[in-house]
Amino acid sequence: MDFQLSDDQRALRSGMRDLLGAVFDRDRLRAAVERDGALDRSLWRELGAAGFFALRLPEEAGGVGLGLPEAVLLFEEAGRALLPGPLVATHLAAGLVEGAAEGEAVVTAVTADLPVAHLAEADAVLVGTDALAGEPLAGEALRAFVAGARPVRSMDPLTPLHRAPTPVAAGSRAASQRTPTDAERAPAATERTPAHAGRFRFEAALLTAAEQLGSAARTTEAAVQHAGDREQFGSPIGSFQAVKHLCADMLARTEPARAAVYAAALTGDPVEIAAAKLLADEAAVRNARDCLQIHGGMGFTWEADVHLHLKRAWLRASSWLTGAGAEELLAAGLGAAGRLPRSSAAYGRPVPEAGGGG
């Protein structure tokens, strides 16, 4: 299978990188850190005007009409730039929440019992594992929900968090009654399963993996650049074998993660999405750690950006699909725990058994 990007896809990725370089450069990144991650609504509207949130809406609905592979490319660039905000939830809410596609509304999501990002600034909140099927919280319901939440300390200075009151999704058990296994399990494919079931959580996991991929690539570049610029004992530190190995390991983690994320974007297979999230999380976290190691003492300082990548990578790794949950899906897909639904069948269409006639 050929995973080479088309000319249009390369142009899309390049255009988003140029846009983010213009509207969210390092000065604006550090300004966001200084205001404790409070969202810049003008930046949000610029992303909306560029089609970031409406990318996958049909053209007749005012969108761009592209697919999940193109969305992955944009979220990869967002990860490189450390772009803050509930990008994934707002992107998935386009067409469901008024103003989300245009960047006029900020949409966040409640997932399992995890803290909610940017809740105080949200115009709507998606609730439940099948959030695209239900009614988002807005208006008075949202205000009551926010009033019952309490702020909690976030490891990422760009992502304010709140511990929300336990929501109850329509037709499901209360979140407090759902076990970790329930929260991570792929949806069963039955005739009664609606076409959207599970799509929100798995697409959210894949887009988060794309952000992790972008962060992993950026920290690899930063490490290589610093290793070439920084001199010790009269030579660039990149000439030392130990530093070479660290940089090589970073690249060796990034590229398999890239292949897995791009492949999962094409297939939509929940098991492949789980593998992509697992690889991208590892690449983002370990690459940020190695980048910090190569930067030495200055990498630990607040003025350096390395720690921001590490903290965001830690936070994303616990979002949507955790490492333990991804491993369980992969084990179930490979072992005797039973067949998992594959590709679009995971969203409601059965998959024929392998072999046999017809």
mmCIF file of C-alpha atoms in Angstrom:
data_model
loop_
_atom_site.group_PDB
_atom_site.id
_atom_site.type_symbol
_atom_site.label_atom_id
_atom_site.label_comp_id
_atom_site.label_asym_id
_atom_site.label_seq_id
_atom_site.Cartn_x
_atom_site.Cartn_y
_atom_site.Cartn_z
ATOM 1 C CA MET A 1 0.000 0.000 0.000
ATOM 2 C CA ASP A 2 1.326 3.419 -0.971
ATOM 3 C CA PHE A 3 1.280 5.984 1.844
ATOM 4 C CA GLN A 4 3.014 8.733 -0.123
ATOM 5 C CA LEU A 5 1.144 12.010 0.118
ATOM 6 C CA SER A 6 -0.443 13.460 -2.991
ATOM 7 C CA ASP A 7 0.530 16.902 -4.242
ATOM 8 C CA ASP A 8 -2.713 18.306 -2.842
ATOM 9 C CA GLN A 9 -2.073 16.749 0.568
ATOM 10 C CA ARG A 10 1.463 18.117 0.673
ATOM 11 C CA ALA A 11 0.156 21.559 -0.250
ATOM 12 C CA LEU A 12 -2.499 21.318 2.474
ATOM 13 C CA ARG A 13 0.095 20.395 5.090
ATOM 14 C CA SER A 14 2.495 23.094 3.938
ATOM 15 C CA GLY A 15 -0.258 25.695 3.964
ATOM 16 C CA MET A 16 -1.258 24.843 7.521
ATOM 17 C CA ARG A 17 2.380 24.988 8.657
ATOM 18 C CA ASP A 18 2.753 28.422 7.074
ATOM 19 C CA LEU A 19 -0.501 29.616 8.640
ATOM 20 C CA LEU A 20 0.464 28.435 12.124
ATOM 21 C CA GLY A 21 3.895 29.980 11.710
ATOM 22 C CA ALA A 22 2.198 33.305 11.029
ATOM 23 C CA VAL A 23 -0.622 33.256 13.608
ATOM 24 C CA PHE A 24 0.941 31.151 16.382
ATOM 25 C CA ASP A 25 4.670 31.769 16.414
ATOM 26 C CA ARG A 26 6.864 31.357 19.474
ATOM 27 C CA ASP A 27 5.941 34.769 20.861
ATOM 28 C CA ARG A 28 2.249 33.869 20.826
ATOM 29 C CA LEU A 29 3.041 30.460 22.292
ATOM 30 C CA ARG A 30 4.844 32.028 25.232
ATOM 31 C CA ALA A 31 2.053 34.615 25.606
ATOM 32 C CA ALA A 32 -0.428 31.745 25.894
ATOM 33 C CA VAL A 33 1.735 30.191 28.598
ATOM 34 C CA GLU A 34 1.796 33.468 30.525
ATOM 35 C CA ARG A 35 -2.015 33.718 30.519
ATOM 36 C CA ASP A 36 -2.288 30.131 31.840
ATOM 37 C CA GLY A 37 -3.568 28.650 28.600
ATOM 38 C CA ALA A 38 -6.603 30.917 28.197
ATOM 39 C CA LEU A 39 -7.831 30.598 24.629
ATOM 40 C CA ASP A 40 -7.286 33.320 22.073
ATOM 41 C CA ARG A 41 -10.692 33.617 20.397
ATOM 42 C CA SER A 42 -9.228 35.507 17.444
ATOM 43 C CA LEU A 43 -6.854 32.607 16.777
ATOM 44 C CA TRP A 44 -9.770 30.183 17.033
ATOM 45 C CA ARG A 45 -11.681 32.184 14.420
ATOM 46 C CA GLU A 46 -8.632 32.256 12.137
ATOM 47 C CA LEU A 47 -8.457 28.468 12.321
ATOM 48 C CA GLY A 48 -12.145 28.322 11.475
ATOM 49 C CA ALA A 49 -11.703 30.657 8.511
ATOM 50 C CA ALA A 50 -8.880 28.427 7.250
ATOM 51 C CA GLY A 51 -11.193 25.387 7.300
ATOM 52 C CA PHE A 52 -9.462 23.590 10.169
ATOM 53 C CA PHE A 53 -12.722 22.645 11.890
ATOM 54 C CA ALA A 54 -14.933 22.322 8.787
ATOM 55 C CA LEU A 55 -12.404 20.261 6.844
ATOM 56 C CA ARG A 56 -14.542 17.117 6.712
ATOM 57 C CA LEU A 57 -17.960 18.704 6.390
ATOM 58 C CA PRO A 58 -19.508 18.276 2.932
ATOM 59 C CA GLU A 59 -19.132 21.273 0.654
ATOM 60 C CA GLU A 60 -22.906 21.703 0.496
ATOM 61 C CA ALA A 61 -22.844 22.125 4.292
ATOM 62 C CA GLY A 62 -20.209 24.848 4.056
ATOM 63 C CA GLY A 63 -17.233 22.548 4.650
ATOM 64 C CA VAL A 64 -14.164 21.615 2.642
ATOM 65 C CA GLY A 65 -15.298 18.081 1.819
ATOM 66 C CA LEU A 66 -12.036 16.283 2.617
ATOM 67 C CA GLY A 67 -11.481 13.157 4.690
ATOM 68 C CA LEU A 68 -9.811 11.753 7.767
ATOM 69 C CA PRO A 69 -6.352 11.404 6.117
ATOM 70 C CA GLU A 70 -6.316 15.147 5.431
ATOM 71 C CA ALA A 71 -7.529 15.918 8.956
ATOM 72 C CA VAL A 72 -4.634 13.881 10.337
ATOM 73 C CA LEU A 73 -2.182 16.072 8.390
ATOM 74 C CA LEU A 74 -3.630 19.252 9.908
ATOM 75 C CA PHE A 75 -3.607 17.868 13.428
ATOM 76 C CA GLU A 76 -0.013 16.759 12.951
ATOM 77 C CA GLU A 77 0.872 20.379 12.215
ATOM 78 C CA ALA A 78 -1.114 21.528 15.239
ATOM 79 C CA GLY A 79 0.924 19.142 17.377
ATOM 80 C CA ARG A 80 4.174 20.486 15.987
ATOM 81 C CA ALA A 81 3.149 24.025 16.902
ATOM 82 C CA LEU A 82 1.812 23.066 20.374
ATOM 83 C CA LEU A 83 -1.442 24.722 19.392
ATOM 84 C CA PRO A 84 -3.623 24.914 22.534
ATOM 85 C CA GLY A 85 -7.326 24.367 22.939
ATOM 86 C CA PRO A 86 -9.900 21.572 22.507
ATOM 87 C CA LEU A 87 -9.117 21.188 18.823
ATOM 88 C CA VAL A 88 -10.270 17.586 18.532
ATOM 89 C CA ALA A 89 -13.682 18.096 20.133
ATOM 90 C CA THR A 90 -14.388 21.277 18.160
ATOM 91 C CA HIS A 91 -13.373 19.603 14.889
ATOM 92 C CA LEU A 92 -15.637 16.617 15.562
ATOM 93 C CA ALA A 93 -18.486 18.906 16.631
ATOM 94 C CA ALA A 94 -18.487 20.807 13.318
ATOM 95 C CA GLY A 95 -21.967 20.502 11.871
ATOM 96 C CA LEU A 96 -23.375 19.459 15.254
ATOM 97 C CA VAL A 97 -22.720 22.556 17.353
ATOM 98 C CA GLU A 98 -23.587 25.906 15.825
ATOM 99 C CA GLY A 99 -20.483 27.992 15.186
ATOM 100 C CA ALA A 100 -18.006 25.137 15.701
ATOM 101 C CA ALA A 101 -17.164 24.820 12.000
ATOM 102 C CA GLU A 102 -16.471 28.556 11.696
ATOM 103 C CA GLY A 103 -14.400 28.774 14.875
ATOM 104 C CA GLU A 104 -17.015 30.959 16.537
ATOM 105 C CA ALA A 105 -17.726 28.308 19.190
ATOM 106 C CA VAL A 106 -15.300 26.435 21.429
ATOM 107 C CA VAL A 107 -16.368 22.854 22.092
ATOM 108 C CA THR A 108 -14.827 20.522 24.632
ATOM 109 C CA ALA A 109 -15.749 16.969 25.663
ATOM 110 C CA VAL A 110 -16.202 14.850 28.758
ATOM 111 C CA THR A 111 -14.468 11.478 28.439
ATOM 112 C CA ALA A 112 -14.850 8.833 31.134
ATOM 113 C CA ASP A 113 -13.884 10.283 34.517
ATOM 114 C CA LEU A 114 -10.958 12.379 33.265
ATOM 115 C CA PRO A 115 -10.667 16.125 33.890
ATOM 116 C CA VAL A 116 -12.177 18.320 31.172
ATOM 117 C CA ALA A 117 -9.932 20.677 29.198
ATOM 118 C CA HIS A 118 -10.894 24.342 28.724
ATOM 119 C CA LEU A 119 -14.285 23.836 30.347
ATOM 120 C CA ALA A 120 -14.598 27.407 31.625
ATOM 121 C CA GLU A 121 -14.252 28.796 28.083
ATOM 122 C CA ALA A 122 -16.423 26.242 26.294
ATOM 123 C CA ASP A 123 -19.608 27.202 24.470
ATOM 124 C CA ALA A 124 -20.716 23.555 24.366
ATOM 125 C CA VAL A 125 -19.669 20.234 25.874
ATOM 126 C CA LEU A 126 -19.947 16.843 24.203
ATOM 127 C CA VAL A 127 -20.902 14.111 26.673
ATOM 128 C CA GLY A 128 -20.622 10.339 26.457
ATOM 129 C CA THR A 129 -18.759 7.818 24.346
ATOM 130 C CA ASP A 130 -21.266 8.331 21.515
ATOM 131 C CA ALA A 131 -21.254 12.105 21.905
ATOM 132 C CA LEU A 132 -22.058 12.772 18.257
ATOM 133 C CA ALA A 133 -25.376 10.964 18.697
ATOM 134 C CA GLY A 134 -26.560 12.947 21.696
ATOM 135 C CA GLU A 135 -27.345 16.540 22.466
ATOM 136 C CA PRO A 136 -24.342 18.607 23.608
ATOM 137 C CA LEU A 137 -24.545 20.597 26.807
ATOM 138 C CA ALA A 138 -25.142 24.284 26.107
ATOM 139 C CA GLY A 139 -26.954 27.267 27.554
ATOM 140 C CA GLU A 140 -28.359 26.816 31.060
ATOM 141 C CA ALA A 141 -27.392 23.138 31.199
ATOM 142 C CA LEU A 142 -23.790 24.046 30.422
ATOM 143 C CA ARG A 143 -23.726 26.836 32.996
ATOM 144 C CA ALA A 144 -25.023 24.463 35.671
ATOM 145 C CA PHE A 145 -22.458 21.866 34.600
ATOM 146 C CA VAL A 146 -19.603 24.362 34.827
ATOM 147 C CA ALA A 147 -20.833 25.621 38.194
ATOM 148 C CA GLY A 148 -20.592 22.090 39.576
ATOM 149 C CA ALA A 149 -17.038 21.603 38.298
ATOM 150 C CA ARG A 150 -13.881 22.483 40.190
ATOM 151 C CA PRO A 151 -10.490 23.459 38.775
ATOM 152 C CA VAL A 152 -7.644 20.989 39.167
ATOM 153 C CA ARG A 153 -3.946 21.466 38.655
ATOM 154 C CA SER A 154 -2.799 20.682 35.121
ATOM 155 C CA MET A 155 0.657 19.435 34.250
ATOM 156 C CA ASP A 156 0.415 21.405 30.983
ATOM 157 C CA PRO A 157 0.404 25.195 31.462
ATOM 158 C CA LEU A 158 -1.443 25.527 28.144
ATOM 159 C CA THR A 159 -4.340 23.250 29.141
ATOM 160 C CA PRO A 160 -6.491 24.340 32.103
ATOM 161 C CA LEU A 161 -8.450 21.417 33.563
ATOM 162 C CA HIS A 162 -11.642 21.024 35.582
ATOM 163 C CA ARG A 163 -12.982 18.019 37.435
ATOM 164 C CA ALA A 164 -16.543 17.860 36.185
ATOM 165 C CA PRO A 165 -19.620 16.468 37.916
ATOM 166 C CA THR A 166 -20.412 12.962 36.691
ATOM 167 C CA PRO A 167 -22.572 13.186 33.553
ATOM 168 C CA VAL A 168 -25.160 10.635 32.553
ATOM 169 C CA ALA A 169 -25.422 9.931 28.846
ATOM 170 C CA ALA A 170 -28.885 9.205 27.547
ATOM 171 C CA GLY A 171 -29.594 5.501 27.395
ATOM 172 C CA SER A 172 -26.391 4.482 29.170
ATOM 173 C CA ARG A 173 -25.117 3.853 32.648
ATOM 174 C CA ALA A 174 -23.752 6.719 34.651
ATOM 175 C CA ALA A 175 -20.102 7.353 33.961
ATOM 176 C CA SER A 176 -19.335 6.541 37.590
ATOM 177 C CA GLN A 177 -20.643 3.011 36.983
ATOM 178 C CA ARG A 178 -18.568 2.396 33.873
ATOM 179 C CA THR A 179 -15.451 0.359 34.394
ATOM 180 C CA PRO A 180 -12.124 1.118 32.673
ATOM 181 C CA THR A 181 -12.730 -1.932 30.498
ATOM 182 C CA ASP A 182 -16.098 -0.534 29.402
ATOM 183 C CA ALA A 183 -14.542 2.800 28.543
ATOM 184 C CA GLU A 184 -11.821 1.302 26.344
ATOM 185 C CA ARG A 185 -13.698 -1.541 24.628
ATOM 186 C CA ALA A 186 -14.472 -1.251 20.929
ATOM 187 C CA PRO A 187 -18.184 -1.054 20.085
ATOM 188 C CA ALA A 188 -19.971 -4.259 19.161
ATOM 189 C CA ALA A 189 -21.174 -4.456 15.577
ATOM 190 C CA THR A 190 -24.848 -5.441 15.552
ATOM 191 C CA GLU A 191 -27.854 -4.571 13.443
ATOM 192 C CA ARG A 192 -29.023 -2.273 16.235
ATOM 193 C CA THR A 193 -25.725 -0.401 16.460
ATOM 194 C CA PRO A 194 -26.175 2.989 14.763
ATOM 195 C CA ALA A 195 -23.682 3.996 12.092
ATOM 196 C CA HIS A 196 -22.085 6.593 14.370
ATOM 197 C CA ALA A 197 -21.478 4.299 17.376
ATOM 198 C CA GLY A 198 -17.872 4.474 18.512
ATOM 199 C CA ARG A 199 -16.836 6.834 15.744
ATOM 200 C CA PHE A 200 -16.393 9.829 18.039
ATOM 201 C CA ARG A 201 -14.029 8.138 20.481
ATOM 202 C CA PHE A 202 -11.892 6.387 17.888
ATOM 203 C CA GLU A 203 -11.600 9.380 15.580
ATOM 204 C CA ALA A 204 -10.750 11.540 18.600
ATOM 205 C CA ALA A 205 -8.036 9.044 19.550
ATOM 206 C CA LEU A 206 -6.620 9.098 16.011
ATOM 207 C CA LEU A 207 -6.555 12.893 15.782
ATOM 208 C CA THR A 208 -4.854 13.025 19.181
ATOM 209 C CA ALA A 209 -2.314 10.507 17.895
ATOM 210 C CA ALA A 210 -1.671 12.821 14.943
ATOM 211 C CA GLU A 211 -0.941 15.671 17.379
ATOM 212 C CA GLN A 212 1.462 13.379 19.228
ATOM 213 C CA LEU A 213 3.156 12.535 15.930
ATOM 214 C CA GLY A 214 3.654 16.223 15.154
ATOM 215 C CA SER A 215 5.161 16.811 18.587
ATOM 216 C CA ALA A 216 7.486 13.817 18.203
ATOM 217 C CA ALA A 217 8.713 15.095 14.840
ATOM 218 C CA ARG A 218 9.255 18.603 16.189
ATOM 219 C CA THR A 219 11.276 17.470 19.206
ATOM 220 C CA THR A 220 13.405 15.293 16.919
ATOM 221 C CA GLU A 221 14.177 18.317 14.748
ATOM 222 C CA ALA A 222 14.905 20.480 17.792
ATOM 223 C CA ALA A 223 17.267 17.864 19.229
ATOM 224 C CA VAL A 224 19.175 17.469 15.959
ATOM 225 C CA GLN A 225 19.469 21.226 15.525
ATOM 226 C CA HIS A 226 20.754 21.722 19.071
ATOM 227 C CA ALA A 227 23.185 18.821 18.711
ATOM 228 C CA GLY A 228 24.644 20.513 15.642
ATOM 229 C CA ASP A 229 24.845 23.982 17.192
ATOM 230 C CA ARG A 230 26.038 23.191 20.710
ATOM 231 C CA GLU A 231 29.778 22.611 21.037
ATOM 232 C CA GLN A 232 31.669 20.846 23.797
ATOM 233 C CA PHE A 233 35.400 20.112 23.899
ATOM 234 C CA GLY A 234 35.741 21.954 20.607
ATOM 235 C CA SER A 235 33.245 19.776 18.702
ATOM 236 C CA PRO A 236 29.473 19.764 18.140
ATOM 237 C CA ILE A 237 27.854 17.464 20.669
ATOM 238 C CA GLY A 238 26.145 15.756 17.738
ATOM 239 C CA SER A 239 29.496 14.191 16.867
ATOM 240 C CA PHE A 240 29.449 12.200 20.108
ATOM 241 C CA GLN A 241 28.194 8.655 19.703
ATOM 242 C CA ALA A 242 25.802 8.758 22.669
ATOM 243 C CA VAL A 243 24.064 11.845 21.269
ATOM 244 C CA LYS A 244 23.929 10.319 17.780
ATOM 245 C CA HIS A 245 22.180 7.270 19.223
ATOM 246 C CA LEU A 246 19.601 9.393 21.018
ATOM 247 C CA CYS A 247 18.780 11.309 17.824
ATOM 248 C CA ALA A 248 18.618 8.093 15.793
ATOM 249 C CA ASP A 249 16.295 6.513 18.345
ATOM 250 C CA MET A 250 14.007 9.539 18.159
ATOM 251 C CA LEU A 251 13.698 9.205 14.397
ATOM 252 C CA ALA A 252 13.213 5.436 14.710
ATOM 253 C CA ARG A 253 10.230 6.048 16.967
ATOM 254 C CA THR A 254 8.727 8.861 14.890
ATOM 255 C CA GLU A 255 8.608 7.184 11.475
ATOM 256 C CA PRO A 256 6.825 3.941 12.510
ATOM 257 C CA ALA A 257 4.333 6.100 14.396
ATOM 258 C CA ARG A 258 3.824 8.170 11.236
ATOM 259 C CA ALA A 259 3.153 5.063 9.146
ATOM 260 C CA ALA A 260 0.700 3.735 11.737
ATOM 261 C CA VAL A 261 -1.204 7.026 12.026
ATOM 262 C CA TYR A 262 -1.452 7.486 8.255
ATOM 263 C CA ALA A 263 -2.573 3.860 7.767
ATOM 264 C CA ALA A 264 -5.223 4.111 10.487
ATOM 265 C CA ALA A 265 -6.538 7.301 8.876
ATOM 266 C CA LEU A 266 -7.102 5.368 5.645
ATOM 267 C CA THR A 267 -8.743 2.280 7.150
ATOM 268 C CA GLY A 268 -10.618 3.639 10.169
ATOM 269 C CA ASP A 269 -9.961 0.275 11.815
ATOM 270 C CA PRO A 270 -10.322 0.571 15.626
ATOM 271 C CA VAL A 271 -7.453 -1.858 16.199
ATOM 272 C CA GLU A 272 -5.174 0.065 13.851
ATOM 273 C CA ILE A 273 -6.196 3.301 15.561
ATOM 274 C CA ALA A 274 -5.251 1.731 18.894
ATOM 275 C CA ALA A 275 -1.842 0.754 17.507
ATOM 276 C CA ALA A 276 -1.331 4.243 16.083
ATOM 277 C CA LYS A 277 -2.211 5.892 19.391
ATOM 278 C CA LEU A 278 0.117 3.569 21.283
ATOM 279 C CA LEU A 279 3.070 4.236 18.965
ATOM 280 C CA ALA A 280 2.433 7.986 18.737
ATOM 281 C CA ASP A 281 2.139 8.347 22.526
ATOM 282 C CA GLU A 282 5.430 6.534 23.028
ATOM 283 C CA ALA A 283 7.157 8.596 20.339
ATOM 284 C CA ALA A 284 5.904 11.917 21.708
ATOM 285 C CA VAL A 285 6.769 11.219 25.353
ATOM 286 C CA ARG A 286 10.113 9.503 24.842
ATOM 287 C CA ASN A 287 11.245 11.928 22.137
ATOM 288 C CA ALA A 288 10.490 14.891 24.365
ATOM 289 C CA ARG A 289 12.471 13.259 27.154
ATOM 290 C CA ASP A 290 15.432 12.572 24.857
ATOM 291 C CA CYS A 291 15.236 16.086 23.423
ATOM 292 C CA LEU A 292 15.400 17.443 26.947
ATOM 293 C CA GLN A 293 18.387 15.189 27.664
ATOM 294 C CA ILE A 294 20.241 16.476 24.594
ATOM 295 C CA HIS A 295 19.549 20.069 25.595
ATOM 296 C CA GLY A 296 21.108 19.378 28.985
ATOM 297 C CA GLY A 297 20.592 21.823 31.856
ATOM 298 C CA MET A 298 18.974 24.483 29.680
ATOM 299 C CA GLY A 299 16.298 22.006 28.640
ATOM 300 C CA PHE A 300 14.929 22.033 32.175
ATOM 301 C CA THR A 301 14.457 25.799 32.263
ATOM 302 C CA TRP A 302 11.079 27.503 31.923
ATOM 303 C CA GLU A 303 12.369 29.594 29.029
ATOM 304 C CA ALA A 304 13.003 26.525 26.861
ATOM 305 C CA ASP A 305 10.059 24.991 24.989
ATOM 306 C CA VAL A 306 11.100 21.356 25.426
ATOM 307 C CA HIS A 307 9.221 20.891 28.684
ATOM 308 C CA LEU A 308 6.020 22.142 27.031
ATOM 309 C CA HIS A 309 6.168 19.305 24.520
ATOM 310 C CA LEU A 310 6.792 16.773 27.271
ATOM 311 C CA LYS A 311 3.937 17.982 29.455
ATOM 312 C CA ARG A 312 1.486 18.100 26.551
ATOM 313 C CA ALA A 313 2.577 14.624 25.449
ATOM 314 C CA TRP A 314 1.905 13.254 28.920
ATOM 315 C CA LEU A 315 -1.550 14.842 28.926
ATOM 316 C CA ARG A 316 -2.498 13.583 25.460
ATOM 317 C CA ALA A 317 -1.292 10.076 26.320
ATOM 318 C CA SER A 318 -4.012 9.876 28.964
ATOM 319 C CA SER A 319 -6.710 11.209 26.625
ATOM 320 C CA TRP A 320 -9.351 9.297 24.630
ATOM 321 C CA LEU A 321 -7.504 5.980 24.444
ATOM 322 C CA THR A 322 -4.870 5.223 27.075
ATOM 323 C CA GLY A 323 -1.901 2.919 26.637
ATOM 324 C CA ALA A 324 -3.595 0.211 28.693
ATOM 325 C CA GLY A 325 -6.778 0.508 26.673
ATOM 326 C CA ALA A 326 -4.918 0.379 23.360
ATOM 327 C CA GLU A 327 -2.973 -2.687 24.480
ATOM 328 C CA GLU A 328 -6.213 -4.418 25.468
ATOM 329 C CA LEU A 329 -7.738 -3.755 22.049
ATOM 330 C CA LEU A 330 -4.636 -5.054 20.305
ATOM 331 C CA ALA A 331 -4.508 -8.158 22.478
ATOM 332 C CA ALA A 332 -8.184 -8.864 21.866
ATOM 333 C CA GLY A 333 -7.662 -8.457 18.142
ATOM 334 C CA LEU A 334 -4.720 -10.872 18.109
ATOM 335 C CA GLY A 335 -5.788 -13.403 20.714
ATOM 336 C CA ALA A 336 -8.675 -15.639 21.562
ATOM 337 C CA ALA A 337 -10.792 -12.918 23.153
ATOM 338 C CA GLY A 338 -12.937 -12.801 20.040
ATOM 339 C CA ARG A 339 -13.025 -10.894 16.801
ATOM 340 C CA LEU A 340 -13.272 -7.134 17.013
ATOM 341 C CA PRO A 341 -15.234 -5.188 14.413
ATOM 342 C CA ARG A 342 -13.020 -3.915 11.654
ATOM 343 C CA SER A 343 -13.001 -0.721 9.638
ATOM 344 C CA SER A 344 -16.399 0.792 8.853
ATOM 345 C CA ALA A 345 -18.079 -2.281 10.317
ATOM 346 C CA ALA A 346 -17.073 -0.963 13.721
ATOM 347 C CA TYR A 347 -19.648 1.739 13.160
ATOM 348 C CA GLY A 348 -22.559 -0.542 12.436
ATOM 349 C CA ARG A 349 -21.963 -2.806 9.433
ATOM 350 C CA PRO A 350 -21.031 -6.478 10.008
ATOM 351 C CA VAL A 351 -17.843 -7.960 8.567
ATOM 352 C CA PRO A 352 -18.083 -11.306 6.707
ATOM 353 C CA GLU A 353 -16.047 -14.115 8.212
ATOM 354 C CA ALA A 354 -12.804 -14.997 6.448
ATOM 355 C CA GLY A 355 -12.836 -18.060 4.215
ATOM 356 C CA GLY A 356 -15.866 -20.098 3.175
ATOM 357 C CA GLY A 357 -17.966 -19.600 0.157
ATOM 358 C CA GLY A 358 -19.217 -16.396 -1.364
#
